[in-house]
Short mmCIF file of C-alpha atoms in Angstrom, two decimals:
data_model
loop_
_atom_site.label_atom_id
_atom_site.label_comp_id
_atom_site.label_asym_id
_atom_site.label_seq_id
_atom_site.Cartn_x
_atom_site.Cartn_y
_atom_site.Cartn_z
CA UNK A 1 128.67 96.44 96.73
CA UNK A 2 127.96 98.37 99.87
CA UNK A 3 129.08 101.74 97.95
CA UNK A 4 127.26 101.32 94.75
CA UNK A 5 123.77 100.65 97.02
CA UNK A 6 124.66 103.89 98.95
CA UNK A 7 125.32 105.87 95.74
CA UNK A 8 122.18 104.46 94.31
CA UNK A 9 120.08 105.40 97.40
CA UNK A 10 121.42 109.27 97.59
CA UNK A 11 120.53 109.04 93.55
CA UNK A 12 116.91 107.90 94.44
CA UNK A 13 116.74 111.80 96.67
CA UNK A 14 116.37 113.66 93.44
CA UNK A 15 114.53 111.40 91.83
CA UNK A 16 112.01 110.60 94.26
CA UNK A 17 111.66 114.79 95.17
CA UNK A 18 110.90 115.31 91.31
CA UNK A 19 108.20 112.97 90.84
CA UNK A 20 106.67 114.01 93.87
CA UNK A 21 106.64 117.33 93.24
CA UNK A 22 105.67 117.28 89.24
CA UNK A 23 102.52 115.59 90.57
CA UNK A 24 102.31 117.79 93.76
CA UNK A 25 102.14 120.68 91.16
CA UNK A 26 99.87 119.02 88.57
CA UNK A 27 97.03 118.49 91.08
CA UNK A 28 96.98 121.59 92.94
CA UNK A 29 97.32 123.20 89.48
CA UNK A 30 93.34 121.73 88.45
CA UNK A 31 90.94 124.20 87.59
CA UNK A 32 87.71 124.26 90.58
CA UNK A 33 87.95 124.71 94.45
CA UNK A 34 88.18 120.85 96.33
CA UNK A 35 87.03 122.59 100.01
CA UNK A 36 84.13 124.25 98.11
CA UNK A 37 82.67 120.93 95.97
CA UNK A 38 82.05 119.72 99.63
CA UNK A 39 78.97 121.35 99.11
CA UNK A 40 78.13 121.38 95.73
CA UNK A 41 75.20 123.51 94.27
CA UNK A 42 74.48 124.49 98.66
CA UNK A 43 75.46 128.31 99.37
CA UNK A 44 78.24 128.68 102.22
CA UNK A 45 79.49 130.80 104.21
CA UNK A 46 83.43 132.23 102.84
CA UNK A 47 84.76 132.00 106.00
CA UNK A 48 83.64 128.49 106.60
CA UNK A 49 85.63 127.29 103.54
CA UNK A 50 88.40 130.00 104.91
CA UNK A 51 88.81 128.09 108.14
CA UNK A 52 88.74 124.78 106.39
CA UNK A 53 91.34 125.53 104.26
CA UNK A 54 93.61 126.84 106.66
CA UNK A 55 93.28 123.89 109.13
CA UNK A 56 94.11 122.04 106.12
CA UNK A 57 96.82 123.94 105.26
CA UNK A 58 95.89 124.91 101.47
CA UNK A 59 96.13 128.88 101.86
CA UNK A 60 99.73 128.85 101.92
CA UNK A 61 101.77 129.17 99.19
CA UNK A 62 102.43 126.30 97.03
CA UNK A 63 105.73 125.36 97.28
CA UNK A 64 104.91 126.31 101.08
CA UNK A 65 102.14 123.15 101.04
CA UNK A 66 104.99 121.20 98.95
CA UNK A 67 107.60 121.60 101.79
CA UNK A 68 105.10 120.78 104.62
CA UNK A 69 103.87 117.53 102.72
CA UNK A 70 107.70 116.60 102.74
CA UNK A 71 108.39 116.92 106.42
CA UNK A 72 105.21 115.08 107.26
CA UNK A 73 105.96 112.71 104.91
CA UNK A 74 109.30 111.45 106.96
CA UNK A 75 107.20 111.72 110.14
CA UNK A 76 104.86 109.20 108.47
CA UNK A 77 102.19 111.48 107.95
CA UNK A 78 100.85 111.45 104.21
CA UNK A 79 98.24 114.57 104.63
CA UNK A 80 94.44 114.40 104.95
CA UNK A 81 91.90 113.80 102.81
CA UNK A 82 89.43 116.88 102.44
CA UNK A 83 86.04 115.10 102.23
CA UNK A 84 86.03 112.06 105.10
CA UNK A 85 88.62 114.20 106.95
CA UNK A 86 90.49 110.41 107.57
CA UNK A 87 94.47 110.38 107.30
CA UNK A 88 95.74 109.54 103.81
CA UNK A 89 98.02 106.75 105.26
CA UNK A 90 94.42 104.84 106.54
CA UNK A 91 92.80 105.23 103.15
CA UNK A 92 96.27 104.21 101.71
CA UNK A 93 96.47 101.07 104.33
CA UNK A 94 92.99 99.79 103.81
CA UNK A 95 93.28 100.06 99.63
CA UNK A 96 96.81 98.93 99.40
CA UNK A 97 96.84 95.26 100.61
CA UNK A 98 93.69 94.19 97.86
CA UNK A 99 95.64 95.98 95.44
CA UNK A 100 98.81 94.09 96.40
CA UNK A 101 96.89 90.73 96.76
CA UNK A 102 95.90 91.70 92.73
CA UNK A 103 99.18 92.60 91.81
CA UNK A 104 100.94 89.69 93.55
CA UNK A 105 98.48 87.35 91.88
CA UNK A 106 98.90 89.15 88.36
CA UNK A 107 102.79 89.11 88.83
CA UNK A 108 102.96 85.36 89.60
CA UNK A 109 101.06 84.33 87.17
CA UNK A 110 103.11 86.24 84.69
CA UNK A 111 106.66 85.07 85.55
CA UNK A 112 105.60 81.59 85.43
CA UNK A 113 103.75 81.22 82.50
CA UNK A 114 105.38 83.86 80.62
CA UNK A 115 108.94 82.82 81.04
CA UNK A 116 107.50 79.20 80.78
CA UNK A 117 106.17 79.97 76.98
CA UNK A 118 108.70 81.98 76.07
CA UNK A 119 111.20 79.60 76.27
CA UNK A 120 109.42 76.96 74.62
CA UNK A 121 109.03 79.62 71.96
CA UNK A 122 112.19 80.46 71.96
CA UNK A 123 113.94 76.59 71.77
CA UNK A 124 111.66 75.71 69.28
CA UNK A 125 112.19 79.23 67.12
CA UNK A 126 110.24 79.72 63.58
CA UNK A 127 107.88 76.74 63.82
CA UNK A 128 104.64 76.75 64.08
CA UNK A 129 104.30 76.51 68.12
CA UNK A 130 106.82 79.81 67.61
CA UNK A 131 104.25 81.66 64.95
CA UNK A 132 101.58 80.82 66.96
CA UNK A 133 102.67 82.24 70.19
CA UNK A 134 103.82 85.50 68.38
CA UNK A 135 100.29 86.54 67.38
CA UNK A 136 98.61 85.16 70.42
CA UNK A 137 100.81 87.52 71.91
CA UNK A 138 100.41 90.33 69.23
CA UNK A 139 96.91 90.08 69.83
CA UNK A 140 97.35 90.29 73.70
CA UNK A 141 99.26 93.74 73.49
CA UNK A 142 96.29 94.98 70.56
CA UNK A 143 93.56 94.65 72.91
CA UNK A 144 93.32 97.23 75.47
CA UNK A 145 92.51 95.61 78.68
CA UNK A 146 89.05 97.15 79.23
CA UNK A 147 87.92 95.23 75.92
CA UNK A 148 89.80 92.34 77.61
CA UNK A 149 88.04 92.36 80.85
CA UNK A 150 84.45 92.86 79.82
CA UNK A 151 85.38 90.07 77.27
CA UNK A 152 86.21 87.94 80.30
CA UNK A 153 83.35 88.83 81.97
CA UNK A 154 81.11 87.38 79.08
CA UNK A 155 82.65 84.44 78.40
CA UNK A 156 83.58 82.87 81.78
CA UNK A 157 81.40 84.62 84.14
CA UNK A 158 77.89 84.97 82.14
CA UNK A 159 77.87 82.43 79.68
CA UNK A 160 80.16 79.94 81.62
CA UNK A 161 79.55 81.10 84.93
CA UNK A 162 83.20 79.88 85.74
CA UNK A 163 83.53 82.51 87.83
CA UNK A 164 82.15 85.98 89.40
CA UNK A 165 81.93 88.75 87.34
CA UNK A 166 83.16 90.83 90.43
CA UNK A 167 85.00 90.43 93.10
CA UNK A 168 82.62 90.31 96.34
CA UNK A 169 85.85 89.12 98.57
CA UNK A 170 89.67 90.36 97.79
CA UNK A 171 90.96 87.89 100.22
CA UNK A 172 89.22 85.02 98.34
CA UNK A 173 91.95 83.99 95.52
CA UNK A 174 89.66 82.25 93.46
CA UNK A 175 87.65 86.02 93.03
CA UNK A 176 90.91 87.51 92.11
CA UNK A 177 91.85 85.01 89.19
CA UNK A 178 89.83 86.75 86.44
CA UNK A 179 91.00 90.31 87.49
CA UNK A 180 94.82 89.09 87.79
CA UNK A 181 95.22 87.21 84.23
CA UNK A 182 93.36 90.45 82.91
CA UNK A 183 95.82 92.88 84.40
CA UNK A 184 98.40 90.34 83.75
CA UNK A 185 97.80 90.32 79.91
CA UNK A 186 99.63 92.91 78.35
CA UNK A 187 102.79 92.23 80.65
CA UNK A 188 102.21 88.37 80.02
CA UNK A 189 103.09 89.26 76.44
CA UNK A 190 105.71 91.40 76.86
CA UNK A 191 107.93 88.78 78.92
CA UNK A 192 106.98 86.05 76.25
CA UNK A 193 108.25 88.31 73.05
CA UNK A 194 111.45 89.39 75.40
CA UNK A 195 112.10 85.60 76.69
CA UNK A 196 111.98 84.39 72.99
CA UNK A 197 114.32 87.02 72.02
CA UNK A 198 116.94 86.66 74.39
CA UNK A 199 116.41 82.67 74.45
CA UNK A 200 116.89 82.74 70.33
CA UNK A 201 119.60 85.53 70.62
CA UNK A 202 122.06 83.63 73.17
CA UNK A 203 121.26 79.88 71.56
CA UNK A 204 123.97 81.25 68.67
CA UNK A 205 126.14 82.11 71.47
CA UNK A 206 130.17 80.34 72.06
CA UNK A 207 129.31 79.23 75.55
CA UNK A 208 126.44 77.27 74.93
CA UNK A 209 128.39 75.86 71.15
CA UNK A 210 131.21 74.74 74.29
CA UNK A 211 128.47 73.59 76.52
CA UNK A 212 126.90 71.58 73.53
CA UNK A 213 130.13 69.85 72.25
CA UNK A 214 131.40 69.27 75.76
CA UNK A 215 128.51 66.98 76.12
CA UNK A 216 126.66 68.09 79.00
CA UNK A 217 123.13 67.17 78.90
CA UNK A 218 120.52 69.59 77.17
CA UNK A 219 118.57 69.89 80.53
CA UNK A 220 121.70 71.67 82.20
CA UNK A 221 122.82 73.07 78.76
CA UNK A 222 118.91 74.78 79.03
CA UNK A 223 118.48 75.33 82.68
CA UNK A 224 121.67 76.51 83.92
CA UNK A 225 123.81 78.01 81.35
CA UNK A 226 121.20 78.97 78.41
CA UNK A 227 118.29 80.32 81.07
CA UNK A 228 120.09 82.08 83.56
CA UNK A 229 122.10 84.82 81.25
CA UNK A 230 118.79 85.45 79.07
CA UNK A 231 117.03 86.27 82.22
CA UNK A 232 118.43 89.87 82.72
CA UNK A 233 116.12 91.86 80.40
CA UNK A 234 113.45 90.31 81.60
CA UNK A 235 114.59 90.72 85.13
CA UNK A 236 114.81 94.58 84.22
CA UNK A 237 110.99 94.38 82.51
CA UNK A 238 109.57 92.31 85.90
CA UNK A 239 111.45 94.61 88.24
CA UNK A 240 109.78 98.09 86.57
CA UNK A 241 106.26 95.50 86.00
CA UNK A 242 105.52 94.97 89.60
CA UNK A 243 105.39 98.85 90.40
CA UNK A 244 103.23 99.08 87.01
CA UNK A 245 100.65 96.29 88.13
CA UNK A 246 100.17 98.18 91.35
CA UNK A 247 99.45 101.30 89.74
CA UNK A 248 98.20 100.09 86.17
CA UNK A 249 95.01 98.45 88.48
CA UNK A 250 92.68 101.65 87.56
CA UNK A 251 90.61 100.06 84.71
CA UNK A 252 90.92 96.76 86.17
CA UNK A 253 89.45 97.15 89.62
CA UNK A 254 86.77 99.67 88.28
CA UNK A 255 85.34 96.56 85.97
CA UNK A 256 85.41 94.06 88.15
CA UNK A 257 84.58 96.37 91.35
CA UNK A 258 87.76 95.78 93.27
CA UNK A 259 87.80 98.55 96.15
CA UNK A 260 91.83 98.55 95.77
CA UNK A 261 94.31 101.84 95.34
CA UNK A 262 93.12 101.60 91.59
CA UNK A 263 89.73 102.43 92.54
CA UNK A 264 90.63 104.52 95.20
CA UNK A 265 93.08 107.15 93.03
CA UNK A 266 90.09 107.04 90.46
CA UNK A 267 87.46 108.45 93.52
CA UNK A 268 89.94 111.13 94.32
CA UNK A 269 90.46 112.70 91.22
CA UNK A 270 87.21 112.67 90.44
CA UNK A 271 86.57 114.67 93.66
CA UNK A 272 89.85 116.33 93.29
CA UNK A 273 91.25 115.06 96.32
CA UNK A 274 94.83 116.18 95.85
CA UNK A 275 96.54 114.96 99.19
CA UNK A 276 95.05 111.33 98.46
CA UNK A 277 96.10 111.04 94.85
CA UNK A 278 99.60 112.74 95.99
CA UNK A 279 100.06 110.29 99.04
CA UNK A 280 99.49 107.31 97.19
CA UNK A 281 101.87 107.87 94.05
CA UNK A 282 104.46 108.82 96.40
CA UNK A 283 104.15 105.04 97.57
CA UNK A 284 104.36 103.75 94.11
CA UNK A 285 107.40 105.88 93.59
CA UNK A 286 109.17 104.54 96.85
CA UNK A 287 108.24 101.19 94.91
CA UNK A 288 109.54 101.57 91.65
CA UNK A 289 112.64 102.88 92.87
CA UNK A 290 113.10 99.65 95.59
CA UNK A 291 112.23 97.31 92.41
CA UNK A 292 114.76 99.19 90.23
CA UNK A 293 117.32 98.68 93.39
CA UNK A 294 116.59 94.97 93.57
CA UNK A 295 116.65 94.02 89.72
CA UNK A 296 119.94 95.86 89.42
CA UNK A 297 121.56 93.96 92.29
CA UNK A 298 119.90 90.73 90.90
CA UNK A 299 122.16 91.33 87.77
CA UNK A 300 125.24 90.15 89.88
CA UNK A 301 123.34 86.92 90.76
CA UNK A 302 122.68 86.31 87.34
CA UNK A 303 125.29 86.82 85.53
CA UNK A 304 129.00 86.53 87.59
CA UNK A 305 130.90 89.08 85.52
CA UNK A 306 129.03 91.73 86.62
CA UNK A 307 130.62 93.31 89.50
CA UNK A 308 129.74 96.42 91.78
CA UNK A 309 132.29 99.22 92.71
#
């Protein structure tokens, strides 16, 4: 076990340094000047912007700017935005824990009441309850979440007035419901359709036949052996999800005015803030890679033959 986490972790290097840099290079590559739009349609002076860049570091060469942003990067440092002149790690730590809270909220609710109807679907396979959850979720995955959203907003906010139509307090849960079951949606579906699968799939199976005619009760048949080996692709789905909820929050937080990373990544590419956009998808890479980590050492919990080397 201990060597297949270090291999994994020295295959994360290249990894991690590619994504970095392909979106390293694809900001810096945008047409327009982000030291200039400081000042918009205003005349400057050259050698004002001159300075400003070069206490920021952009006249050097690119790859240059690339290797700098690396060694600050395991010093902790994450660059500096260009228009509040703050450290991208405090933009990064006051946007990250609402976006988290969001996620957290959105991820919850979809293990539990995605697993929990897609094994009902998938124990009570082509009847009705089955049918119907298939195009509930069809329709889930048709929608694109900003239809969703404002939908929500309508019904349970305006004409129900349920809840707020935006969120005035992240740490308040109760604010966060409406923008976490709309985020939620379109992986809510996915781990119904890939429960019901794997459910339906491993029902035919020998071991649960053996489990069956040994007599064991259906709750153990269900829970233990039936449950537990058609977890792993949706282990693998929920283990990629999380990092996707964190970042996927752009759409979500801008309609229901969540100040959250989201939000945040959406402000600096609009302004062209390269170093902020840069700093905090290098986070969500760090993420995705832990997650992959974690689901792929979860496969040994779940399923006993499975054995690292």
């Amino acid at each position: 076990m201990g060597r297949y986490v270090a291999r994994r972790l020295l295959q994360m290097i290249p990894v991690f340094i590619g994504a970095t840099l392909l979106i390293f290079l694809m900001m810096y590559s945008l047409p327009g000047d982000p030291v200039r739009a400081l000042w918009g349609e205003q005349s400057v002076d050259e050698a004002q912007i001159a300075a400003m860049k070069k206490d920021l570091g952009l006249d050097l060469p690119l790859w240059q700017q690339y290797w700098n942003y690396l060694i600050g990067l395991f010093q902790g440092d994450f660059g500096t935005q260009i228009a509040s002149q703050r450290p991208v790690a405090d933009v990064i730590a006051d946007a990250l824990p609402v976006t988290v809270r969001l996620a957290l909220f959105a991820f919850t609710f979809t293990v539990l009441v995605g697993i929990t109807l897609g094994v009902i679907a998938g124990l009570w396979a082509d009847t009705l309850l089955d049918r119907g959850m298939l195009i509930f979720t069809l329709l889930l995955i048709s929608v694109p979440s900003f239809v969703l959203g404002y939908l929500a907003q309508f019904v349970f906010a305006f004409k129900l007035g349920w809840l707020t139509p935006t969120v005035r307090d992240s740490e308040n849960f109760s604010e966060l419901a409406m923008p976490a079951i709309v985020l939620a949606s379109l992986s809510l579906a996915y781990v119904v359709r890939l429960t019901r699968t794997s459910i339906v799939e491993n029902m035919r199976s020998d071991y649960i036949r053996t489990a069956t005619a040994k007599g064991l009760p259906r709750r153990r048949v269900v829970g233990v052996h039936l449950l537990r080996n058609s977890m792993i692709p949706v282990v693998t789905f929920l283990g990629t999800d999380l990092g996707a909820l964190l970042s996927g929050a752009v759409i979500t937080e801008g309609i229901f005015n969540i100040q959250g990373v989201g939000n945040t990544v959406f402000q600096a590419l609009i302004r062209r803030e390269g170093s902020t956009v840069v700093g905090i998808v290098t986070l969500l890479v760090i993420i995705y890679l832990c997650a992959s980590l974690i689901v792929d050492l979860l496969y040994a919990v779940l399923d006993p033959r499975i054995r690292y080397v």
